[in-house]
Amino acid sequence: MSEEDSQEPESELTEEQKTEIAKWFLLNSPSGEIQYVAKDIRSVLMDENVYNMAVSEAFPLYNKTHMISLEMPNRSGAVIVTSFGELNDNEYLDPRTAQVAKVNHIKQACTDVRPATDEELPSFYIEQFRCALDSELIKYVSEAYPKGACSVYCTNGKDAEPGSNFELTVVISAARHSPQNFCNGFWRSVWNIDFKDDTQLVELSGKIQVGAHYFEEGNVQLDANHECIDTTIFQSPEDSALSIANMIRHHETEYMASLEVSYSNLPDTTFKDLRRKLPVTRTLFPWNNTLQISLNREITKELGLGK
Amino acid sequence: MEGALDLMRRMHPKHIDTSLTALMSLLPDYSSNLLSQVDQPLQVLRDMESGKEFILCDYNRDADSYRSPWSNKYHPPLEDGNLPSTELRELEIEANDVFSVYCDQYYEGGISSVYMWEDDNENYVKFIACFLIKKDGSSTGQGRRGCLQEGIWDAIHLIEVGAEEDGIAHYCLTSTVMLSLTTSDESKGEFTLSGSIRRQMNTDLSVAEGHLCNMGKMIEEMERKMRNSLDQVYFGKTREMVYTLRRPTKWCR
């Protein structure tokens, strides 16, 4: 009894440790599954204090990494929750409508909007480039993504005037959640666009991440990611927008094609390196004749012919 | 416990170990329960006598040592470690021999191990056998086509063999496959599919051909089905999902 008593404090986790573990589960939830994971972790923890602490820290991070898009209450479209548009813990800029959305992270909902202040928006000069690119992207995204959201942020030099460098960031986020079919997935691309006035070049670097989770009587996940870079010349807002959108379209289409190739190589090449569909002999294994196999091995061993 | 198992179904397969350890530290009272319900990636050890590798699992473990199917010895050495009866050990030796040929033919490499033991708790069970396969299919491992940067296939087949009645025995097979495959190159980026599935199969068979023949056929059939459903259903569903997120290329051109 006394031994058990002395072991107790050692095995007991501190509240801090429990919170960290709970946060780890929440942050590693697959796309669209954090609410389910939260429910599970709540039942495992059986400690509302720890649970509340963990969710309040994990949800904002998760929502930003997953770039979830939320409908704004005044029917003005969706706002994407990203670190690029983050003004404070629960306010996110929607550059397209020049509005600021108030976000309830744990409910994953937009509760209110207000017009953005002048300080929160880029200069007139930048806005021309941003807005032109946004219009081109909307066209592309609506063609390529059945349910995609996109946004263009100014991430550097927001108050720039002609003659200086600035940076825009394009976010494309598409997610599909169908829990009743045990299937969730996301596509996220982030394109960094560096407008360099000194060299008159525009440099693009993109990161694409794709994931899917299928978990009916099992747990299978796809993780794919790709990075690419490209360059074009600094032109008028409209011409820059057109060539940037075309480059994004080109790279993403190429990448989609390579995903299709990866999948079509699976059955006969890639998967075969793990396990063949049929034995090398191309006939089912001779289980009825295993005595022969054992004997053969014995003989090989005795004659020293083993591998 | 229900919540814990649901978490295991949602967390990424590459995090099985971390998730399990984390859950056990949150639910110390359910540790053994969790361990028995969640399969973990397989580990291997080299038999010091035969030099051959063997697979570690709960079924060849006694204290902190593991019994090799090749030499029947515990690693690290254990004075009075559990051993199967002489009769069962004979079947175990034969099963290991035959199963390593099976493994060669389907996996073009890979490590296999078979363990058998008597179950004293269950009257209607004559013995239990566990067939294990671990394959490293990466280009640096035993991937013949060299297309995988990383490739893991772990298979666990647990068979309960019932006592014979009128020349017929009941077989209950529970199989788990855990796998992960990654292809990677500069133009395509990194592409990883990973996961685990578990299936069960029950059947009554005549023992005229012997237990090994019956068990082997069941495992072969089960592996065929599981490979098929991973390929067609599980990978297929993730592909479908990608195609609903972004339209396939023929639409956009």
PDB file of N, CA and C in Angstrom, chain A residues 133-186:
ATOM      1  N   LEU A 133      -4.890  41.501 -59.292  1.00  0.00           N
ATOM      2  CA  LEU A 133      -4.524  40.095 -59.150  1.00  0.00           C
ATOM      3  C   LEU A 133      -5.681  39.296 -58.562  1.00  0.00           C
ATOM      4  N   ASP A 134      -6.362  39.892 -57.596  1.00  0.00           N
ATOM      5  CA  ASP A 134      -7.501  39.229 -56.970  1.00  0.00           C
ATOM      6  C   ASP A 134      -8.557  38.875 -58.022  1.00  0.00           C
ATOM      7  N   SER A 135      -8.862  39.824 -58.933  1.00  0.00           N
ATOM      8  CA  SER A 135      -9.886  39.562 -59.949  1.00  0.00           C
ATOM      9  C   SER A 135      -9.478  38.422 -60.871  1.00  0.00           C
ATOM     10  N   GLU A 136      -8.191  38.397 -61.256  1.00  0.00           N
ATOM     11  CA  GLU A 136      -7.718  37.309 -62.126  1.00  0.00           C
ATOM     12  C   GLU A 136      -7.798  35.967 -61.402  1.00  0.00           C
ATOM     13  N   LEU A 137      -7.434  35.993 -60.129  1.00  0.00           N
ATOM     14  CA  LEU A 137      -7.432  34.751 -59.360  1.00  0.00           C
ATOM     15  C   LEU A 137      -8.838  34.195 -59.158  1.00  0.00           C
ATOM     16  N   ILE A 138      -9.786  35.103 -58.921  1.00  0.00           N
ATOM     17  CA  ILE A 138     -11.162  34.641 -58.729  1.00  0.00           C
ATOM     18  C   ILE A 138     -11.603  33.831 -59.941  1.00  0.00           C
ATOM     19  N   LYS A 139     -11.236  34.321 -61.139  1.00  0.00           N
ATOM     20  CA  LYS A 139     -11.599  33.601 -62.365  1.00  0.00           C
ATOM     21  C   LYS A 139     -10.971  32.211 -62.371  1.00  0.00           C
ATOM     22  N   TYR A 140      -9.658  32.183 -62.110  1.00  0.00           N
ATOM     23  CA  TYR A 140      -8.941  30.914 -62.133  1.00  0.00           C
ATOM     24  C   TYR A 140      -9.485  29.944 -61.085  1.00  0.00           C
ATOM     25  N   VAL A 141      -9.649  30.418 -59.855  1.00  0.00           N
ATOM     26  CA  VAL A 141     -10.070  29.539 -58.757  1.00  0.00           C
ATOM     27  C   VAL A 141     -11.474  28.990 -59.009  1.00  0.00           C
ATOM     28  N   SER A 142     -12.351  29.820 -59.554  1.00  0.00           N
ATOM     29  CA  SER A 142     -13.704  29.309 -59.780  1.00  0.00           C
ATOM     30  C   SER A 142     -13.726  28.260 -60.893  1.00  0.00           C
ATOM     31  N   GLU A 143     -12.761  28.355 -61.829  1.00  0.00           N
ATOM     32  CA  GLU A 143     -12.671  27.314 -62.871  1.00  0.00           C
ATOM     33  C   GLU A 143     -12.105  26.014 -62.321  1.00  0.00           C
ATOM     34  N   ALA A 144     -11.016  26.128 -61.536  1.00  0.00           N
ATOM     35  CA  ALA A 144     -10.250  24.947 -61.165  1.00  0.00           C
ATOM     36  C   ALA A 144     -10.734  24.282 -59.878  1.00  0.00           C
ATOM     37  N   TYR A 145     -11.272  25.070 -58.966  1.00  0.00           N
ATOM     38  CA  TYR A 145     -11.665  24.511 -57.671  1.00  0.00           C
ATOM     39  C   TYR A 145     -13.173  24.605 -57.492  1.00  0.00           C
ATOM     40  N   PRO A 146     -13.850  23.453 -57.444  1.00  0.00           N
ATOM     41  CA  PRO A 146     -15.303  23.498 -57.271  1.00  0.00           C
ATOM     42  C   PRO A 146     -15.713  24.275 -56.019  1.00  0.00           C
ATOM     43  N   LYS A 147     -14.924  24.186 -54.958  1.00  0.00           N
ATOM     44  CA  LYS A 147     -15.281  24.914 -53.732  1.00  0.00           C
ATOM     45  C   LYS A 147     -14.030  25.548 -53.159  1.00  0.00           C
ATOM     46  N   GLY A 148     -13.465  26.483 -53.881  1.00  0.00           N
ATOM     47  CA  GLY A 148     -12.216  27.068 -53.417  1.00  0.00           C
ATOM     48  C   GLY A 148     -12.406  28.519 -52.997  1.00  0.00           C
ATOM     49  N   ALA A 149     -11.569  28.943 -52.078  1.00  0.00           N
ATOM     50  CA  ALA A 149     -11.574  30.348 -51.681  1.00  0.00           C
ATOM     51  C   ALA A 149     -10.178  30.891 -51.944  1.00  0.00           C
ATOM     52  N   CYS A 150     -10.087  32.171 -52.299  1.00  0.00           N
ATOM     53  CA  CYS A 150      -8.762  32.741 -52.484  1.00  0.00           C
ATOM     54  C   CYS A 150      -8.736  34.167 -51.966  1.00  0.00           C
ATOM     55  N   SER A 151      -7.542  34.607 -51.668  1.00  0.00           N
ATOM     56  CA  SER A 151      -7.397  35.953 -51.146  1.00  0.00           C
ATOM     57  C   SER A 151      -5.995  36.446 -51.476  1.00  0.00           C
ATOM     58  N   VAL A 152      -5.849  37.750 -51.671  1.00  0.00           N
ATOM     59  CA  VAL A 152      -4.527  38.321 -51.922  1.00  0.00           C
ATOM     60  C   VAL A 152      -4.233  39.346 -50.832  1.00  0.00           C
ATOM     61  N   TYR A 153      -3.125  39.153 -50.132  1.00  0.00           N
ATOM     62  CA  TYR A 153      -2.755  40.055 -49.050  1.00  0.00           C
ATOM     63  C   TYR A 153      -1.503  40.827 -49.434  1.00  0.00           C
ATOM     64  N   CYS A 154      -1.373  42.018 -48.900  1.00  0.00           N
ATOM     65  CA  CYS A 154      -0.086  42.686 -49.022  1.00  0.00           C
ATOM     66  C   CYS A 154       0.689  42.334 -47.763  1.00  0.00           C
ATOM     67  N   THR A 155       1.808  41.632 -47.930  1.00  0.00           N
ATOM     68  CA  THR A 155       2.525  41.149 -46.756  1.00  0.00           C
ATOM     69  C   THR A 155       3.814  41.915 -46.493  1.00  0.00           C
ATOM     70  N   ASN A 156       4.125  42.845 -47.382  1.00  0.00           N
ATOM     71  CA  ASN A 156       5.303  43.677 -47.147  1.00  0.00           C
ATOM     72  C   ASN A 156       5.182  44.956 -47.967  1.00  0.00           C
ATOM     73  N   GLY A 157       5.482  46.093 -47.368  1.00  0.00           N
ATOM     74  CA  GLY A 157       5.445  47.375 -48.080  1.00  0.00           C
ATOM     75  C   GLY A 157       4.034  47.835 -48.358  1.00  0.00           C
ATOM     76  N   LYS A 158       3.135  47.663 -47.380  1.00  0.00           N
ATOM     77  CA  LYS A 158       1.728  47.965 -47.602  1.00  0.00           C
ATOM     78  C   LYS A 158       1.480  49.459 -47.864  1.00  0.00           C
ATOM     79  N   ASP A 159       2.387  50.301 -47.400  1.00  0.00           N
ATOM     80  CA  ASP A 159       2.200  51.737 -47.640  1.00  0.00           C
ATOM     81  C   ASP A 159       3.082  52.250 -48.778  1.00  0.00           C
ATOM     82  N   ALA A 160       3.603  51.295 -49.589  1.00  0.00           N
ATOM     83  CA  ALA A 160       4.557  51.672 -50.638  1.00  0.00           C
ATOM     84  C   ALA A 160       3.931  52.591 -51.687  1.00  0.00           C
ATOM     85  N   GLU A 161       4.762  53.455 -52.224  1.00  0.00           N
ATOM     86  CA  GLU A 161       4.386  54.334 -53.330  1.00  0.00           C
ATOM     87  C   GLU A 161       5.197  53.896 -54.547  1.00  0.00           C
ATOM     88  N   PRO A 162       4.838  54.352 -55.756  1.00  0.00           N
ATOM     89  CA  PRO A 162       5.602  53.942 -56.943  1.00  0.00           C
ATOM     90  C   PRO A 162       7.096  54.108 -56.724  1.00  0.00           C
ATOM     91  N   GLY A 163       7.889  53.150 -57.204  1.00  0.00           N
ATOM     92  CA  GLY A 163       9.338  53.245 -57.072  1.00  0.00           C
ATOM     93  C   GLY A 163       9.901  52.398 -55.958  1.00  0.00           C
ATOM     94  N   SER A 164       9.049  51.760 -55.171  1.00  0.00           N
ATOM     95  CA  SER A 164       9.597  50.910 -54.107  1.00  0.00           C
ATOM     96  C   SER A 164       9.119  49.460 -54.243  1.00  0.00           C
ATOM     97  N   ASN A 165       9.812  48.591 -53.529  1.00  0.00           N
ATOM     98  CA  ASN A 165       9.481  47.159 -53.574  1.00  0.00           C
ATOM     99  C   ASN A 165       8.297  46.845 -52.669  1.00  0.00           C
ATOM    100  N   PHE A 166       7.568  45.812 -53.020  1.00  0.00           N
ATOM    101  CA  PHE A 166       6.522  45.313 -52.111  1.00  0.00           C
ATOM    102  C   PHE A 166       6.253  43.840 -52.380  1.00  0.00           C
ATOM    103  N   GLU A 167       5.468  43.276 -51.501  1.00  0.00           N
ATOM    104  CA  GLU A 167       5.240  41.834 -51.578  1.00  0.00           C
ATOM    105  C   GLU A 167       3.762  41.521 -51.386  1.00  0.00           C
ATOM    106  N   LEU A 168       3.214  40.708 -52.276  1.00  0.00           N
ATOM    107  CA  LEU A 168       1.841  40.237 -52.112  1.00  0.00           C
ATOM    108  C   LEU A 168       1.877  38.741 -51.808  1.00  0.00           C
ATOM    109  N   THR A 169       0.860  38.253 -51.109  1.00  0.00           N
ATOM    110  CA  THR A 169       0.768  36.816 -50.873  1.00  0.00           C
ATOM    111  C   THR A 169      -0.614  36.333 -51.285  1.00  0.00           C
ATOM    112  N   VAL A 170      -0.593  35.303 -52.121  1.00  0.00           N
ATOM    113  CA  VAL A 170      -1.846  34.717 -52.598  1.00  0.00           C
ATOM    114  C   VAL A 170      -2.121  33.452 -51.796  1.00  0.00           C
ATOM    115  N   VAL A 171      -3.339  33.329 -51.319  1.00  0.00           N
ATOM    116  CA  VAL A 171      -3.735  32.113 -50.614  1.00  0.00           C
ATOM    117  C   VAL A 171      -4.912  31.488 -51.350  1.00  0.00           C
ATOM    118  N   ILE A 172      -4.770  30.207 -51.669  1.00  0.00           N
ATOM    119  CA  ILE A 172      -5.899  29.461 -52.231  1.00  0.00           C
ATOM    120  C   ILE A 172      -6.178  28.321 -51.277  1.00  0.00           C
ATOM    121  N   SER A 173      -7.401  28.220 -50.829  1.00  0.00           N
ATOM    122  CA  SER A 173      -7.722  27.186 -49.854  1.00  0.00           C
ATOM    123  C   SER A 173      -9.023  26.497 -50.243  1.00  0.00           C
ATOM    124  N   ALA A 174      -8.945  25.188 -50.395  1.00  0.00           N
ATOM    125  CA  ALA A 174     -10.143  24.418 -50.723  1.00  0.00           C
ATOM    126  C   ALA A 174     -10.210  23.235 -49.777  1.00  0.00           C
ATOM    127  N   ALA A 175     -11.358  23.026 -49.175  1.00  0.00           N
ATOM    128  CA  ALA A 175     -11.491  21.895 -48.261  1.00  0.00           C
ATOM    129  C   ALA A 175     -12.816  21.201 -48.529  1.00  0.00           C
ATOM    130  N   ARG A 176     -12.823  19.915 -48.334  1.00  0.00           N
ATOM    131  CA  ARG A 176     -14.061  19.149 -48.517  1.00  0.00           C
ATOM    132  C   ARG A 176     -14.191  18.235 -47.324  1.00  0.00           C
ATOM    133  N   HIS A 177     -15.281  18.384 -46.596  1.00  0.00           N
ATOM    134  CA  HIS A 177     -15.455  17.553 -45.409  1.00  0.00           C
ATOM    135  C   HIS A 177     -16.725  16.741 -45.541  1.00  0.00           C
ATOM    136  N   SER A 178     -16.574  15.451 -45.533  1.00  0.00           N
ATOM    137  CA  SER A 178     -17.759  14.637 -45.629  1.00  0.00           C
ATOM    138  C   SER A 178     -17.667  13.502 -44.612  1.00  0.00           C
ATOM    139  N   PRO A 179     -17.911  13.896 -43.335  1.00  0.00           N
ATOM    140  CA  PRO A 179     -17.769  12.931 -42.237  1.00  0.00           C
ATOM    141  C   PRO A 179     -18.689  11.719 -42.396  1.00  0.00           C
ATOM    142  N   GLN A 180     -19.852  11.924 -43.011  1.00  0.00           N
ATOM    143  CA  GLN A 180     -20.754  10.776 -43.161  1.00  0.00           C
ATOM    144  C   GLN A 180     -20.175   9.736 -44.113  1.00  0.00           C
ATOM    145  N   ASN A 181     -19.247  10.162 -44.973  1.00  0.00           N
ATOM    146  CA  ASN A 181     -18.540   9.204 -45.842  1.00  0.00           C
ATOM    147  C   ASN A 181     -17.131   8.908 -45.337  1.00  0.00           C
ATOM    148  N   PHE A 182     -16.842   9.311 -44.128  1.00  0.00           N
ATOM    149  CA  PHE A 182     -15.543   9.066 -43.500  1.00  0.00           C
ATOM    150  C   PHE A 182     -14.386   9.609 -44.335  1.00  0.00           C
ATOM    151  N   CYS A 183     -14.601  10.752 -44.964  1.00  0.00           N
ATOM    152  CA  CYS A 183     -13.577  11.259 -45.862  1.00  0.00           C
ATOM    153  C   CYS A 183     -13.455  12.781 -45.758  1.00  0.00           C
ATOM    154  N   ASN A 184     -12.237  13.261 -45.582  1.00  0.00           N
ATOM    155  CA  ASN A 184     -11.982  14.701 -45.523  1.00  0.00           C
ATOM    156  C   ASN A 184     -10.732  15.016 -46.331  1.00  0.00           C
ATOM    157  N   GLY A 185     -10.664  16.239 -46.826  1.00  0.00           N
ATOM    158  CA  GLY A 185      -9.465  16.585 -47.582  1.00  0.00           C
ATOM    159  C   GLY A 185      -9.295  18.086 -47.726  1.00  0.00           C
ATOM    160  N   PHE A 186      -8.100  18.489 -48.112  1.00  0.00           N
ATOM    161  CA  PHE A 186      -7.844  19.922 -48.316  1.00  0.00           C
ATOM    162  C   PHE A 186      -6.788  20.112 -49.399  1.00  0.00           C
TER     163      PHE A 186
END
